[in-house]
Amino acid sequence: TAMLEVAELRHSYGSFTAVQDLTFTVATGELACIVGPSGCGKSTLLRCIAGLIKPTDGTVSLHGDLIERTPSDLAVVFQDYSRSLFPWLSVRGNVEFPLRSRGIGKSERRRRSAEALEWVGLSGAGAKYPWQLSGGMQQRVSIARALACQPSLLLMDEPFASVDAQTRFELEDLLLRVRHEHSSTVLLVTHDIDESVYLGDRVLVLSKSPASIVADLTVDLPAE
Ligand code: ADP
Ligand code: ADP
């Protein structure tokens, strides 16, 4: 069954069309990567799916419900971790923040934040503040925060593009591990074709701006 359904999506900024006529679905449990050149409209597409901007035309549905505002069973990880964490909250406070706004009680928040921080290898860092952490660690916190929400759909916008190569490999493998353990549904956009093939069960290739799908590939690599 489709977790996400994007139908004839178009988005224009004034007279400039960034995304054009996009139609695709993401099945429950799938890790789909969207790959395309910089500036082709990937972030625009993700923002439309996240309900952060309203598409000019077309529809986005999450398990059958039209997305109007950001649904609470969706979480997003952005490239720019330095702007995504609250500097005045501890690591634990950051991870628990969206749980608090979802009305989840304190003991459950503690349980989920501890679990998510363990997944990303930051068990000992709950009391630290973002500025005390390296960039790669801050991005781990952003990922922990998204995972703690246990979203039906995890959206990731170039999540590993701003971390060093070693951290990137670790976080990629972390994503693969967590998604296998939890059968998460993930839609990740990247400009890196290697990354999309390494991570994705499926790779949707976008054209240059305005983005439209030029290939929809199922990745089925032989086991090593
Ligand atoms: P990508 O994520 O693939 O790099 P974006 O979705 O960020 O692409 O941008 C697609 C195109 O839309 C680019 O040409 C960009 O300059 C333009 N664009 C993005 N955001 C805005 C905006 N808020 N206003 C006008 N143009 C924008
Ligand atoms: P291993 O078989 O031990 O995973 P690899 O040589 O396949 O060794 O990869 C080493 C690390 O590099 C992997 O753990 C993975 O995180 C990362 N990696 C491998 N291939 C890619 C790729 N195409 N894109 C991004 N990261 C990759």
mmCIF file of C-alpha atoms and ligand atoms in Angstrom:
data_model
loop_
_atom_site.group_PDB
_atom_site.id
_atom_site.type_symbol
_atom_site.label_atom_id
_atom_site.label_comp_id
_atom_site.label_asym_id
_atom_site.label_seq_id
_atom_site.Cartn_x
_atom_site.Cartn_y
_atom_site.Cartn_z
ATOM 1 C CA THR A 1 0.000 0.000 0.000
ATOM 2 C CA ALA A 2 1.145 3.545 -0.646
ATOM 3 C CA MET A 3 2.330 5.559 2.347
ATOM 4 C CA LEU A 4 2.857 8.641 0.222
ATOM 5 C CA GLU A 5 1.075 9.642 -2.937
ATOM 6 C CA VAL A 6 2.203 12.661 -4.942
ATOM 7 C CA ALA A 7 -0.076 13.506 -7.848
ATOM 8 C CA GLU A 8 0.624 16.014 -10.602
ATOM 9 C CA LEU A 9 2.531 18.239 -8.258
ATOM 10 C CA ARG A 10 3.720 21.583 -9.531
ATOM 11 C CA HIS A 11 5.280 24.433 -7.619
ATOM 12 C CA SER A 12 6.112 27.864 -8.933
ATOM 13 C CA TYR A 13 7.814 30.770 -7.201
ATOM 14 C CA GLY A 14 6.100 33.632 -8.988
ATOM 15 C CA SER A 15 6.573 32.988 -12.690
ATOM 16 C CA PHE A 16 9.465 30.545 -12.090
ATOM 17 C CA THR A 17 8.446 26.888 -12.022
ATOM 18 C CA ALA A 18 10.684 24.807 -9.734
ATOM 19 C CA VAL A 19 8.790 21.496 -9.836
ATOM 20 C CA GLN A 20 6.580 20.326 -12.632
ATOM 21 C CA ASP A 21 4.073 17.539 -13.052
ATOM 22 C CA LEU A 22 5.502 15.131 -10.480
ATOM 23 C CA THR A 23 3.554 11.940 -9.894
ATOM 24 C CA PHE A 24 4.843 9.053 -7.794
ATOM 25 C CA THR A 25 4.047 6.932 -4.767
ATOM 26 C CA VAL A 26 6.215 5.593 -1.952
ATOM 27 C CA ALA A 27 5.162 2.226 -0.551
ATOM 28 C CA THR A 28 4.982 1.527 3.167
ATOM 29 C CA GLY A 29 8.385 0.356 4.385
ATOM 30 C CA GLU A 30 10.249 1.639 1.347
ATOM 31 C CA LEU A 31 13.422 3.744 1.447
ATOM 32 C CA ALA A 32 13.107 5.901 -1.648
ATOM 33 C CA CYS A 33 15.826 8.289 -2.746
ATOM 34 C CA ILE A 34 15.222 11.252 -4.974
ATOM 35 C CA VAL A 35 18.346 12.290 -6.790
ATOM 36 C CA GLY A 36 18.881 15.255 -9.055
ATOM 37 C CA PRO A 37 21.301 18.097 -9.734
ATOM 38 C CA SER A 38 21.588 21.049 -7.360
ATOM 39 C CA GLY A 39 18.840 23.578 -7.914
ATOM 40 C CA CYS A 40 16.542 21.151 -9.737
ATOM 41 C CA GLY A 41 13.749 21.495 -7.184
ATOM 42 C CA LYS A 42 14.352 18.710 -4.644
ATOM 43 C CA SER A 43 13.948 20.860 -1.539
ATOM 44 C CA THR A 44 10.861 22.449 -3.023
ATOM 45 C CA LEU A 45 9.360 18.999 -3.544
ATOM 46 C CA LEU A 46 10.207 17.928 0.005
ATOM 47 C CA ARG A 47 8.779 21.116 1.469
ATOM 48 C CA CYS A 48 5.539 20.543 -0.419
ATOM 49 C CA ILE A 49 5.375 16.976 0.928
ATOM 50 C CA ALA A 50 6.118 18.182 4.461
ATOM 51 C CA GLY A 51 3.281 20.701 4.233
ATOM 52 C CA LEU A 52 5.736 23.580 4.755
ATOM 53 C CA ILE A 53 4.778 25.223 1.470
ATOM 54 C CA LYS A 54 1.565 24.849 -0.443
ATOM 55 C CA PRO A 55 1.997 23.426 -3.939
ATOM 56 C CA THR A 56 0.765 25.612 -6.766
ATOM 57 C CA ASP A 57 -0.993 22.607 -8.239
ATOM 58 C CA GLY A 58 -1.515 18.926 -7.517
ATOM 59 C CA THR A 59 -1.885 16.955 -4.310
ATOM 60 C CA VAL A 60 0.126 15.121 -1.667
ATOM 61 C CA SER A 61 -1.487 12.407 0.458
ATOM 62 C CA LEU A 62 -0.085 10.569 3.462
ATOM 63 C CA HIS A 63 -1.758 7.174 3.930
ATOM 64 C CA GLY A 64 -4.741 8.442 2.010
ATOM 65 C CA ASP A 65 -5.167 11.800 3.787
ATOM 66 C CA LEU A 66 -4.453 14.987 1.877
ATOM 67 C CA ILE A 67 -1.615 16.956 3.435
ATOM 68 C CA GLU A 68 -2.611 20.521 4.202
ATOM 69 C CA ARG A 69 -0.439 21.369 7.191
ATOM 70 C CA THR A 70 2.563 19.483 8.529
ATOM 71 C CA PRO A 71 1.096 16.210 9.814
ATOM 72 C CA SER A 72 2.236 15.073 13.242
ATOM 73 C CA ASP A 73 3.165 11.612 11.963
ATOM 74 C CA LEU A 74 5.801 13.039 9.672
ATOM 75 C CA ALA A 75 9.308 14.153 10.627
ATOM 76 C CA VAL A 76 11.895 16.013 8.589
ATOM 77 C CA VAL A 77 15.692 16.110 8.820
ATOM 78 C CA PHE A 78 17.295 19.046 7.006
ATOM 79 C CA GLN A 79 20.821 19.498 5.720
ATOM 80 C CA ASP A 80 21.476 22.542 7.851
ATOM 81 C CA TYR A 81 21.707 21.079 11.354
ATOM 82 C CA SER A 82 23.190 24.325 12.698
ATOM 83 C CA ARG A 83 19.825 25.999 12.234
ATOM 84 C CA SER A 84 17.626 23.054 13.133
ATOM 85 C CA LEU A 85 18.497 22.630 16.823
ATOM 86 C CA PHE A 86 17.399 25.006 19.573
ATOM 87 C CA PRO A 87 20.599 26.409 21.104
ATOM 88 C CA TRP A 88 18.986 27.056 24.485
ATOM 89 C CA LEU A 89 17.835 23.459 24.919
ATOM 90 C CA SER A 90 20.036 20.531 25.886
ATOM 91 C CA VAL A 91 20.423 17.617 23.503
ATOM 92 C CA ARG A 92 17.752 15.736 25.416
ATOM 93 C CA GLY A 93 15.520 18.817 25.419
ATOM 94 C CA ASN A 94 15.886 19.107 21.665
ATOM 95 C CA VAL A 95 14.991 15.461 21.089
ATOM 96 C CA GLU A 96 12.002 15.696 23.424
ATOM 97 C CA PHE A 97 10.723 18.997 22.078
ATOM 98 C CA PRO A 98 8.475 17.612 19.301
ATOM 99 C CA LEU A 99 7.245 14.886 21.660
ATOM 100 C CA ARG A 100 6.189 17.552 24.114
ATOM 101 C CA SER A 101 4.262 19.406 21.425
ATOM 102 C CA ARG A 102 2.608 16.109 20.493
ATOM 103 C CA GLY A 103 1.347 15.858 24.088
ATOM 104 C CA ILE A 104 3.464 12.837 25.050
ATOM 105 C CA GLY A 105 3.985 12.526 28.808
ATOM 106 C CA LYS A 106 7.296 12.948 30.569
ATOM 107 C CA SER A 107 8.214 9.323 31.252
ATOM 108 C CA GLU A 108 7.455 8.298 27.670
ATOM 109 C CA ARG A 109 9.454 11.296 26.413
ATOM 110 C CA ARG A 110 12.428 10.247 28.536
ATOM 111 C CA ARG A 111 12.192 6.668 27.319
ATOM 112 C CA ARG A 112 12.000 7.662 23.671
ATOM 113 C CA SER A 113 14.755 10.275 23.823
ATOM 114 C CA ALA A 114 17.098 7.850 25.613
ATOM 115 C CA GLU A 115 16.374 5.183 23.016
ATOM 116 C CA ALA A 116 16.833 7.540 20.047
ATOM 117 C CA LEU A 117 20.071 8.980 21.440
ATOM 118 C CA GLU A 118 21.366 5.461 21.889
ATOM 119 C CA TRP A 119 20.537 4.630 18.252
ATOM 120 C CA VAL A 120 22.684 7.533 17.063
ATOM 121 C CA GLY A 121 25.519 6.790 19.485
ATOM 122 C CA LEU A 122 24.951 9.775 21.772
ATOM 123 C CA SER A 123 23.772 8.082 24.950
ATOM 124 C CA GLY A 124 26.138 10.083 27.103
ATOM 125 C CA ALA A 125 25.401 13.468 25.551
ATOM 126 C CA GLY A 126 21.827 14.188 26.689
ATOM 127 C CA ALA A 127 22.802 16.975 29.071
ATOM 128 C CA LYS A 128 25.131 18.720 26.628
ATOM 129 C CA TYR A 129 24.179 21.716 24.512
ATOM 130 C CA PRO A 130 24.334 21.785 20.695
ATOM 131 C CA TRP A 131 27.259 24.224 20.649
ATOM 132 C CA GLN A 132 29.329 21.740 22.631
ATOM 133 C CA LEU A 133 29.012 19.191 19.830
ATOM 134 C CA SER A 134 30.702 18.830 16.450
ATOM 135 C CA GLY A 135 28.638 19.293 13.296
ATOM 136 C CA GLY A 136 28.342 15.567 12.751
ATOM 137 C CA MET A 137 27.115 15.087 16.315
ATOM 138 C CA GLN A 138 24.569 17.874 15.908
ATOM 139 C CA GLN A 139 23.225 16.117 12.850
ATOM 140 C CA ARG A 140 22.988 12.907 14.885
ATOM 141 C CA VAL A 141 20.830 14.838 17.354
ATOM 142 C CA SER A 142 18.573 16.038 14.517
ATOM 143 C CA ILE A 143 18.201 12.464 13.339
ATOM 144 C CA ALA A 144 17.508 11.242 16.888
ATOM 145 C CA ARG A 145 14.839 13.911 17.243
ATOM 146 C CA ALA A 146 13.141 12.749 14.045
ATOM 147 C CA LEU A 147 13.350 9.059 14.998
ATOM 148 C CA ALA A 148 11.979 9.693 18.502
ATOM 149 C CA CYS A 149 8.763 10.904 16.860
ATOM 150 C CA GLN A 150 8.336 7.424 15.340
ATOM 151 C CA PRO A 151 7.005 9.041 12.173
ATOM 152 C CA SER A 152 5.006 7.115 9.572
ATOM 153 C CA LEU A 153 7.153 8.900 7.018
ATOM 154 C CA LEU A 154 10.661 10.233 7.577
ATOM 155 C CA LEU A 155 11.677 12.962 5.131
ATOM 156 C CA MET A 156 15.370 13.761 4.766
ATOM 157 C CA ASP A 157 16.711 16.695 2.758
ATOM 158 C CA GLU A 158 20.431 16.166 1.975
ATOM 159 C CA PRO A 159 20.890 14.950 5.560
ATOM 160 C CA PHE A 160 24.542 13.938 5.153
ATOM 161 C CA ALA A 161 25.739 16.642 2.760
ATOM 162 C CA SER A 162 27.238 18.878 5.446
ATOM 163 C CA VAL A 163 29.083 16.303 7.532
ATOM 164 C CA ASP A 164 32.560 14.881 6.998
ATOM 165 C CA ALA A 165 32.950 11.656 5.008
ATOM 166 C CA GLN A 166 33.540 9.389 7.999
ATOM 167 C CA THR A 167 30.446 10.698 9.796
ATOM 168 C CA ARG A 168 28.488 10.399 6.589
ATOM 169 C CA PHE A 169 29.323 6.702 6.257
ATOM 170 C CA GLU A 170 28.399 6.109 9.895
ATOM 171 C CA LEU A 171 25.106 7.971 9.586
ATOM 172 C CA GLU A 172 24.224 6.225 6.324
ATOM 173 C CA ASP A 173 24.708 2.849 7.945
ATOM 174 C CA LEU A 174 22.814 4.019 11.009
ATOM 175 C CA LEU A 175 19.890 4.967 8.780
ATOM 176 C CA LEU A 176 19.947 1.568 7.073
ATOM 177 C CA ARG A 177 20.067 -0.227 10.428
ATOM 178 C CA VAL A 178 17.293 1.778 12.073
ATOM 179 C CA ARG A 179 15.036 1.511 9.074
ATOM 180 C CA HIS A 180 15.463 -2.283 8.931
ATOM 181 C CA GLU A 181 14.739 -2.629 12.632
ATOM 182 C CA HIS A 182 11.638 -0.460 12.477
ATOM 183 C CA SER A 183 10.479 -0.976 8.862
ATOM 184 C CA SER A 184 10.400 2.811 8.574
ATOM 185 C CA THR A 185 9.250 4.510 5.402
ATOM 186 C CA VAL A 186 11.856 7.035 4.301
ATOM 187 C CA LEU A 187 12.034 9.567 1.482
ATOM 188 C CA LEU A 188 15.516 11.045 1.145
ATOM 189 C CA VAL A 189 16.664 13.640 -1.360
ATOM 190 C CA THR A 190 20.282 13.970 -2.379
ATOM 191 C CA HIS A 191 22.393 15.271 -5.247
ATOM 192 C CA ASP A 192 24.757 12.298 -4.787
ATOM 193 C CA ILE A 193 23.950 9.407 -7.127
ATOM 194 C CA ASP A 194 26.282 6.995 -5.294
ATOM 195 C CA GLU A 195 24.555 7.770 -2.030
ATOM 196 C CA SER A 196 21.114 7.260 -3.553
ATOM 197 C CA VAL A 197 22.053 3.828 -4.897
ATOM 198 C CA TYR A 198 23.813 2.852 -1.660
ATOM 199 C CA LEU A 199 20.826 3.764 0.496
ATOM 200 C CA GLY A 200 17.730 3.413 -1.647
ATOM 201 C CA ASP A 201 15.501 0.449 -2.417
ATOM 202 C CA ARG A 202 14.376 2.747 -5.131
ATOM 203 C CA VAL A 203 15.868 5.753 -6.871
ATOM 204 C CA LEU A 204 13.805 8.424 -8.561
ATOM 205 C CA VAL A 205 15.957 10.510 -10.869
ATOM 206 C CA LEU A 206 14.927 14.098 -11.475
ATOM 207 C CA SER A 207 15.741 16.243 -14.475
ATOM 208 C CA LYS A 208 17.235 19.707 -14.291
ATOM 209 C CA SER A 209 14.881 22.471 -13.215
ATOM 210 C CA PRO A 210 11.912 22.367 -13.416
ATOM 211 C CA ALA A 211 12.154 18.956 -11.797
ATOM 212 C CA SER A 212 10.316 16.082 -13.390
ATOM 213 C CA ILE A 213 10.980 12.352 -13.026
ATOM 214 C CA VAL A 214 13.207 10.969 -15.774
ATOM 215 C CA ALA A 215 13.810 7.512 -14.264
ATOM 216 C CA ASP A 216 12.310 5.360 -11.524
ATOM 217 C CA LEU A 217 14.716 2.559 -10.655
ATOM 218 C CA THR A 218 14.444 -0.362 -8.288
ATOM 219 C CA VAL A 219 17.807 -1.036 -6.680
ATOM 220 C CA ASP A 220 18.511 -4.709 -6.263
ATOM 221 C CA LEU A 221 22.197 -5.130 -5.592
ATOM 222 C CA PRO A 222 23.580 -8.617 -5.123
ATOM 223 C CA ALA A 223 24.645 -9.343 -1.542
ATOM 224 C CA GLU A 224 28.408 -9.215 -1.088
HETATM 225 P P1 ADP B 1 17.374 21.744 -4.893
HETATM 226 O O1 ADP B 1 16.897 21.352 -3.546
HETATM 227 O O2 ADP B 1 17.242 20.638 -5.909
HETATM 228 O O3 ADP B 1 18.744 22.316 -4.879
HETATM 229 P P2 ADP B 1 15.424 23.889 -4.673
HETATM 230 O O4 ADP B 1 14.087 23.276 -4.536
HETATM 231 O O5 ADP B 1 16.089 24.432 -3.476
HETATM 232 O O6 ADP B 1 16.391 22.862 -5.462
HETATM 233 O O7 ADP B 1 15.336 25.068 -5.737
HETATM 234 C C1 ADP B 1 14.798 24.875 -7.036
HETATM 235 C C2 ADP B 1 14.799 26.190 -7.784
HETATM 236 O O8 ADP B 1 13.861 27.062 -7.170
HETATM 237 C C3 ADP B 1 16.139 26.903 -7.760
HETATM 238 O O9 ADP B 1 16.324 27.510 -9.021
HETATM 239 C C4 ADP B 1 15.966 27.939 -6.679
HETATM 240 O O10 ADP B 1 16.750 29.089 -6.956
HETATM 241 C C5 ADP B 1 14.475 28.263 -6.768
HETATM 242 N N1 ADP B 1 13.933 28.653 -5.451
HETATM 243 C C6 ADP B 1 13.991 27.928 -4.329
HETATM 244 N N2 ADP B 1 13.364 28.545 -3.309
HETATM 245 C C7 ADP B 1 12.896 29.705 -3.823
HETATM 246 C C8 ADP B 1 12.154 30.806 -3.290
HETATM 247 N N3 ADP B 1 11.755 30.814 -2.021
HETATM 248 N N4 ADP B 1 11.847 31.826 -4.130
HETATM 249 C C9 ADP B 1 12.224 31.790 -5.406
HETATM 250 N N5 ADP B 1 12.930 30.806 -5.983
HETATM 251 C C10 ADP B 1 13.260 29.765 -5.202
HETATM 252 P P1 ADP B 2 31.674 -2.525 3.844
HETATM 253 O O1 ADP B 2 31.510 -3.730 2.950
HETATM 254 O O2 ADP B 2 32.476 -2.808 5.070
HETATM 255 O O3 ADP B 2 30.391 -1.788 4.112
HETATM 256 P P2 ADP B 2 32.329 -0.679 1.765
HETATM 257 O O4 ADP B 2 33.623 -0.511 1.048
HETATM 258 O O5 ADP B 2 31.155 -1.202 1.029
HETATM 259 O O6 ADP B 2 32.647 -1.546 3.052
HETATM 260 O O7 ADP B 2 31.916 0.734 2.381
HETATM 261 C C1 ADP B 2 32.583 1.320 3.441
HETATM 262 C C2 ADP B 2 31.639 2.382 3.970
HETATM 263 O O8 ADP B 2 31.515 3.390 2.987
HETATM 264 C C3 ADP B 2 30.269 1.803 4.176
HETATM 265 O O9 ADP B 2 30.091 1.446 5.503
HETATM 266 C C4 ADP B 2 29.332 2.878 3.737
HETATM 267 O O10 ADP B 2 28.895 3.636 4.845
HETATM 268 C C5 ADP B 2 30.146 3.760 2.854
HETATM 269 N N1 ADP B 2 29.791 3.643 1.442
HETATM 270 C C6 ADP B 2 30.102 2.612 0.622
HETATM 271 N N2 ADP B 2 29.678 2.857 -0.608
HETATM 272 C C7 ADP B 2 29.086 4.067 -0.570
HETATM 273 C C8 ADP B 2 28.449 4.869 -1.540
HETATM 274 N N3 ADP B 2 28.341 4.485 -2.818
HETATM 275 N N4 ADP B 2 27.961 6.039 -1.160
HETATM 276 C C9 ADP B 2 28.076 6.417 0.091
HETATM 277 N N5 ADP B 2 28.655 5.725 1.046
HETATM 278 C C10 ADP B 2 29.164 4.553 0.730
#
